[in-house]
mmCIF file of C-alpha atoms and ligand atoms in Angstrom:
data_model
loop_
_atom_site.group_PDB
_atom_site.id
_atom_site.type_symbol
_atom_site.label_atom_id
_atom_site.label_comp_id
_atom_site.label_asym_id
_atom_site.label_seq_id
_atom_site.Cartn_x
_atom_site.Cartn_y
_atom_site.Cartn_z
ATOM 1 C CA MET A 1 51.812 92.111 86.451
ATOM 2 C CA HIS A 2 53.828 93.363 89.207
ATOM 3 C CA PRO A 3 51.998 95.845 91.390
ATOM 4 C CA ASP A 4 54.877 98.176 90.875
ATOM 5 C CA CYS A 5 54.394 98.467 87.324
ATOM 6 C CA GLU A 6 51.956 101.327 85.244
ATOM 7 C CA ARG A 7 51.978 98.469 82.030
ATOM 8 C CA ILE A 8 53.162 96.498 80.218
ATOM 9 C CA LEU A 9 55.282 97.522 76.993
ATOM 10 C CA VAL A 10 56.721 94.051 75.917
ATOM 11 C CA SER A 11 55.198 91.105 76.429
ATOM 12 C CA GLU A 12 57.215 87.871 77.162
ATOM 13 C CA GLU A 13 56.291 86.560 73.462
ATOM 14 C CA GLU A 14 56.638 90.008 71.876
ATOM 15 C CA ILE A 15 60.446 89.542 73.441
ATOM 16 C CA ALA A 16 61.102 86.190 72.119
ATOM 17 C CA ALA A 17 60.078 86.366 68.974
ATOM 18 C CA ARG A 18 61.761 89.441 68.110
ATOM 19 C CA VAL A 19 65.124 87.822 69.992
ATOM 20 C CA LYS A 20 65.144 84.621 67.284
ATOM 21 C CA GLU A 21 64.803 87.557 64.741
ATOM 22 C CA ALA A 22 68.013 89.129 66.590
ATOM 23 C CA GLY A 23 69.528 85.868 66.531
ATOM 24 C CA ARG A 24 69.217 85.112 62.795
ATOM 25 C CA TRP A 25 70.722 88.728 62.131
ATOM 26 C CA LEU A 26 74.220 87.626 64.183
ATOM 27 C CA THR A 27 73.884 84.582 62.078
ATOM 28 C CA GLU A 28 73.789 85.682 58.611
ATOM 29 C CA LYS A 29 76.665 88.933 59.823
ATOM 30 C CA PHE A 30 78.768 86.711 61.869
ATOM 31 C CA ARG A 31 78.922 83.032 59.766
ATOM 32 C CA GLY A 32 82.006 81.704 59.602
ATOM 33 C CA THR A 33 83.848 84.156 62.122
ATOM 34 C CA PHE A 34 84.156 83.504 65.847
ATOM 35 C CA PRO A 35 83.442 86.698 67.281
ATOM 36 C CA VAL A 36 83.519 87.842 71.088
ATOM 37 C CA ALA A 37 79.837 88.742 72.256
ATOM 38 C CA VAL A 38 80.325 91.142 75.421
ATOM 39 C CA CYS A 39 77.720 91.388 78.115
ATOM 40 C CA ASN A 40 77.288 94.453 79.662
ATOM 41 C CA LEU A 41 76.470 93.474 83.246
ATOM 42 C CA LYS A 42 74.369 93.712 84.686
ATOM 43 C CA GLY A 43 71.475 95.314 82.491
ATOM 44 C CA SER A 44 72.085 92.599 79.686
ATOM 45 C CA SER A 45 71.951 89.768 81.261
ATOM 46 C CA VAL A 46 69.276 88.339 80.566
ATOM 47 C CA PHE A 47 68.931 89.157 76.921
ATOM 48 C CA PHE A 48 72.752 88.279 76.154
ATOM 49 C CA SER A 49 71.537 84.542 77.387
ATOM 50 C CA ASP A 50 68.374 84.586 75.346
ATOM 51 C CA LEU A 51 69.987 85.811 72.202
ATOM 52 C CA LEU A 52 73.321 83.946 71.835
ATOM 53 C CA ARG A 53 71.360 80.998 72.139
ATOM 54 C CA ALA A 54 69.159 82.378 69.260
ATOM 55 C CA THR A 55 71.947 82.685 67.081
ATOM 56 C CA GLN A 56 74.144 79.587 65.433
ATOM 57 C CA VAL A 57 77.322 81.710 65.491
ATOM 58 C CA ASP A 58 80.176 80.414 67.691
ATOM 59 C CA VAL A 59 80.787 83.068 69.896
ATOM 60 C CA GLU A 60 83.273 83.451 72.539
ATOM 61 C CA MET A 61 81.201 84.609 75.963
ATOM 62 C CA ASP A 62 82.793 87.859 77.741
ATOM 63 C CA PHE A 63 81.422 90.291 80.573
ATOM 64 C CA MET A 64 82.131 93.742 81.737
ATOM 65 C CA ALA A 65 80.747 96.344 83.891
ATOM 66 C CA VAL A 66 80.130 99.968 83.256
ATOM 67 C CA SER A 67 79.132 102.545 86.300
ATOM 68 C CA SER A 68 75.855 103.970 85.619
ATOM 69 C CA TYR A 69 72.679 104.987 87.720
ATOM 70 C CA GLY A 70 72.887 103.377 91.217
ATOM 71 C CA ALA A 71 69.196 104.105 92.725
ATOM 72 C CA GLN A 72 68.222 106.663 90.669
ATOM 73 C CA THR A 73 66.514 107.117 87.307
ATOM 74 C CA ILE A 74 68.823 109.474 85.772
ATOM 75 C CA SER A 75 72.196 108.861 84.327
ATOM 76 C CA ALA A 76 74.685 110.603 86.271
ATOM 77 C CA GLY A 77 77.672 111.865 83.888
ATOM 78 C CA GLN A 78 80.633 110.442 82.345
ATOM 79 C CA PRO A 79 80.264 106.474 82.256
ATOM 80 C CA LYS A 80 83.667 104.635 83.297
ATOM 81 C CA VAL A 81 84.438 101.047 83.287
ATOM 82 C CA THR A 82 84.705 99.302 86.802
ATOM 83 C CA ARG A 83 84.507 95.610 85.638
ATOM 84 C CA ASP A 84 87.019 94.753 82.688
ATOM 85 C CA LEU A 85 86.692 91.716 79.994
ATOM 86 C CA PHE A 86 88.380 88.338 80.675
ATOM 87 C CA SER A 87 90.096 88.587 77.528
ATOM 88 C CA SER A 88 92.313 90.472 75.004
ATOM 89 C CA VAL A 89 89.469 91.937 72.078
ATOM 90 C CA ALA A 90 92.808 92.884 70.473
ATOM 91 C CA GLY A 91 92.164 92.013 66.858
ATOM 92 C CA ARG A 92 88.443 90.125 67.152
ATOM 93 C CA ASP A 93 85.048 91.137 66.212
ATOM 94 C CA VAL A 94 83.412 92.333 69.308
ATOM 95 C CA ILE A 95 79.395 92.181 69.181
ATOM 96 C CA LEU A 96 78.805 94.292 72.447
ATOM 97 C CA VAL A 97 75.231 93.097 73.649
ATOM 98 C CA GLU A 98 73.366 96.522 75.260
ATOM 99 C CA ASP A 99 70.270 96.546 77.585
ATOM 100 C CA ILE A 100 69.008 100.418 76.614
ATOM 101 C CA VAL A 101 70.546 103.168 74.752
ATOM 102 C CA ASP A 102 69.472 106.210 76.873
ATOM 103 C CA THR A 103 71.541 109.685 76.873
ATOM 104 C CA GLY A 104 73.816 107.208 74.465
ATOM 105 C CA ARG A 105 76.981 108.046 76.540
ATOM 106 C CA THR A 106 77.368 104.336 77.863
ATOM 107 C CA LEU A 107 77.775 103.543 73.904
ATOM 108 C CA VAL A 108 80.364 106.096 73.024
ATOM 109 C CA THR A 109 82.193 105.458 75.924
ATOM 110 C CA LEU A 110 82.326 101.854 75.305
ATOM 111 C CA ARG A 111 82.994 102.470 71.003
ATOM 112 C CA ARG A 112 86.017 103.939 72.523
ATOM 113 C CA PHE A 113 87.019 101.265 74.694
ATOM 114 C CA PHE A 114 87.237 98.836 72.328
ATOM 115 C CA ALA A 115 89.144 100.475 69.673
ATOM 116 C CA ASP A 116 91.437 101.697 72.310
ATOM 117 C CA ARG A 117 91.872 97.784 72.961
ATOM 118 C CA GLY A 118 92.517 97.141 69.475
ATOM 119 C CA ALA A 119 88.978 95.437 68.136
ATOM 120 C CA LYS A 120 88.826 94.762 64.478
ATOM 121 C CA SER A 121 84.937 95.513 64.476
ATOM 122 C CA VAL A 122 82.170 96.145 66.960
ATOM 123 C CA THR A 123 78.613 95.072 66.481
ATOM 124 C CA VAL A 124 76.008 96.346 69.149
ATOM 125 C CA VAL A 125 72.388 94.875 69.631
ATOM 126 C CA ALA A 126 70.648 96.618 71.681
ATOM 127 C CA LEU A 127 67.151 95.208 72.973
ATOM 128 C CA LEU A 128 65.961 99.123 73.790
ATOM 129 C CA ASP A 129 66.986 102.264 72.271
ATOM 130 C CA LYS A 130 65.102 105.824 73.801
ATOM 131 C CA PRO A 131 66.009 107.907 70.887
ATOM 132 C CA SER A 132 64.146 110.870 72.551
ATOM 133 C CA ARG A 133 66.706 110.927 75.519
ATOM 134 C CA ARG A 134 69.863 111.012 73.502
ATOM 135 C CA VAL A 135 71.988 113.823 74.591
ATOM 136 C CA VAL A 136 75.459 112.033 72.272
ATOM 137 C CA ASP A 137 75.242 111.062 68.845
ATOM 138 C CA SER A 138 75.407 106.605 68.781
ATOM 139 C CA GLN A 139 73.559 104.572 67.576
ATOM 140 C CA ALA A 140 72.612 100.611 67.703
ATOM 141 C CA ASP A 141 73.505 98.643 64.882
ATOM 142 C CA TYR A 142 70.137 96.769 65.660
ATOM 143 C CA THR A 143 67.760 97.696 67.944
ATOM 144 C CA CYS A 144 65.147 94.920 69.288
ATOM 145 C CA PHE A 145 62.302 97.362 70.293
ATOM 146 C CA GLU A 146 61.908 102.012 70.561
ATOM 147 C CA VAL A 147 60.561 102.669 73.907
ATOM 148 C CA GLU A 148 59.205 106.436 74.892
ATOM 149 C CA ASP A 149 60.690 108.251 77.588
ATOM 150 C CA ALA A 150 59.744 106.393 81.057
ATOM 151 C CA PHE A 151 61.581 104.357 83.427
ATOM 152 C CA ILE A 152 61.816 101.034 82.682
ATOM 153 C CA VAL A 153 62.264 97.408 84.468
ATOM 154 C CA GLY A 154 62.285 93.923 84.053
ATOM 155 C CA TYR A 155 63.893 91.456 81.324
ATOM 156 C CA GLY A 156 66.985 92.703 83.079
ATOM 157 C CA LEU A 157 66.867 96.048 83.634
ATOM 158 C CA ASP A 158 66.347 97.611 87.344
ATOM 159 C CA TYR A 159 65.460 99.898 89.926
ATOM 160 C CA ALA A 160 67.784 100.024 92.621
ATOM 161 C CA GLU A 161 68.636 96.484 91.900
ATOM 162 C CA ARG A 162 64.720 94.997 91.791
ATOM 163 C CA TYR A 163 62.698 94.199 88.716
ATOM 164 C CA ARG A 164 65.630 92.378 86.936
ATOM 165 C CA ASN A 165 64.104 88.942 86.728
ATOM 166 C CA LEU A 166 60.704 89.792 85.411
ATOM 167 C CA PRO A 167 60.082 88.329 82.002
ATOM 168 C CA TYR A 168 58.277 90.984 80.177
ATOM 169 C CA ILE A 169 59.686 94.547 80.072
ATOM 170 C CA ALA A 170 57.044 97.243 81.635
ATOM 171 C CA GLU A 171 57.044 100.838 83.188
ATOM 172 C CA LEU A 172 57.424 101.922 86.360
ATOM 173 C CA LYS A 173 54.979 103.350 88.299
ATOM 174 C CA ARG A 174 56.391 106.817 88.838
ATOM 175 C CA SER A 175 55.378 106.529 92.522
ATOM 176 C CA VAL A 176 58.218 103.816 93.275
ATOM 177 C CA TYR A 177 60.998 106.077 92.608
ATOM 178 C CA GLU A 178 59.539 109.718 93.330
ATOM 179 C CA LYS A 179 59.591 109.414 96.692
HETATM 180 P P1 IMP B 201 72.836 105.623 78.822
HETATM 181 O O1 IMP B 201 74.639 106.155 79.122
HETATM 182 O O2 IMP B 201 72.388 106.539 78.900
HETATM 183 O O3 IMP B 201 72.344 105.174 77.123
HETATM 184 O O4 IMP B 201 72.357 104.547 79.512
HETATM 185 C C1 IMP B 201 72.626 103.545 79.358
HETATM 186 C C2 IMP B 201 72.626 102.656 80.756
HETATM 187 O O5 IMP B 201 71.828 103.241 82.071
HETATM 188 C C3 IMP B 201 71.870 101.449 80.449
HETATM 189 O O6 IMP B 201 72.630 100.491 79.923
HETATM 190 C C4 IMP B 201 70.676 101.127 81.529
HETATM 191 O O7 IMP B 201 71.511 100.235 82.495
HETATM 192 C C5 IMP B 201 70.404 102.339 82.284
HETATM 193 N N1 IMP B 201 69.124 102.462 81.821
HETATM 194 C C6 IMP B 201 68.805 103.416 81.031
HETATM 195 N N2 IMP B 201 67.372 103.718 80.884
HETATM 196 C C7 IMP B 201 66.952 102.671 81.884
HETATM 197 C C8 IMP B 201 65.589 102.315 82.007
HETATM 198 O O8 IMP B 201 64.620 102.976 81.726
HETATM 199 N N3 IMP B 201 65.340 101.721 82.881
HETATM 200 C C9 IMP B 201 66.534 100.938 83.795
HETATM 201 N N4 IMP B 201 67.837 101.325 83.237
HETATM 202 C C10 IMP B 201 68.109 102.539 82.370
#
């Protein structure tokens, strides 16, 4: 384990098994359709590429970014779209792939964003959920793991742009960010 981590919350093997299940869920739900799978950069990137290889649905891939923490561990106010999609989602089924639902603000913002763009439907698949931190009412349609209120890194999630490439999901030591 990385020395900056307190403990591993979800192992590589547990992630792989759950991602397969999520992929099968998408296969059932979107059979015979051609949805756009949207990766919310950067945190969802690792999950996105594993998830889409675990589903048999034909998908278009697209990418966007929403402002979030910067080098902090507490979400700062209203999220903003900072990088737009490559393609139009008007009339399309959208699969939004999220790393973690924390306060829920990003999800509310993105559901509104896709509705404004005329998406036919929006299905949110989240790797992690921290329900104890929610400040606005919003929920993913499929969640891989629920976690307690701790700062999480690995498998795409960062602190100050580090730790995204850890193959497991871990709690970051408080001493790393409480300096
Ligand atoms: P929300 O808008 O508060 O739900 O926050 C969503 C974004 O904050 C996520 O997409 C993550 O990028 C980031 N985030 C929330 N909690 C964590 C965490 O524990 N570790 C790393 N990033 C996090």
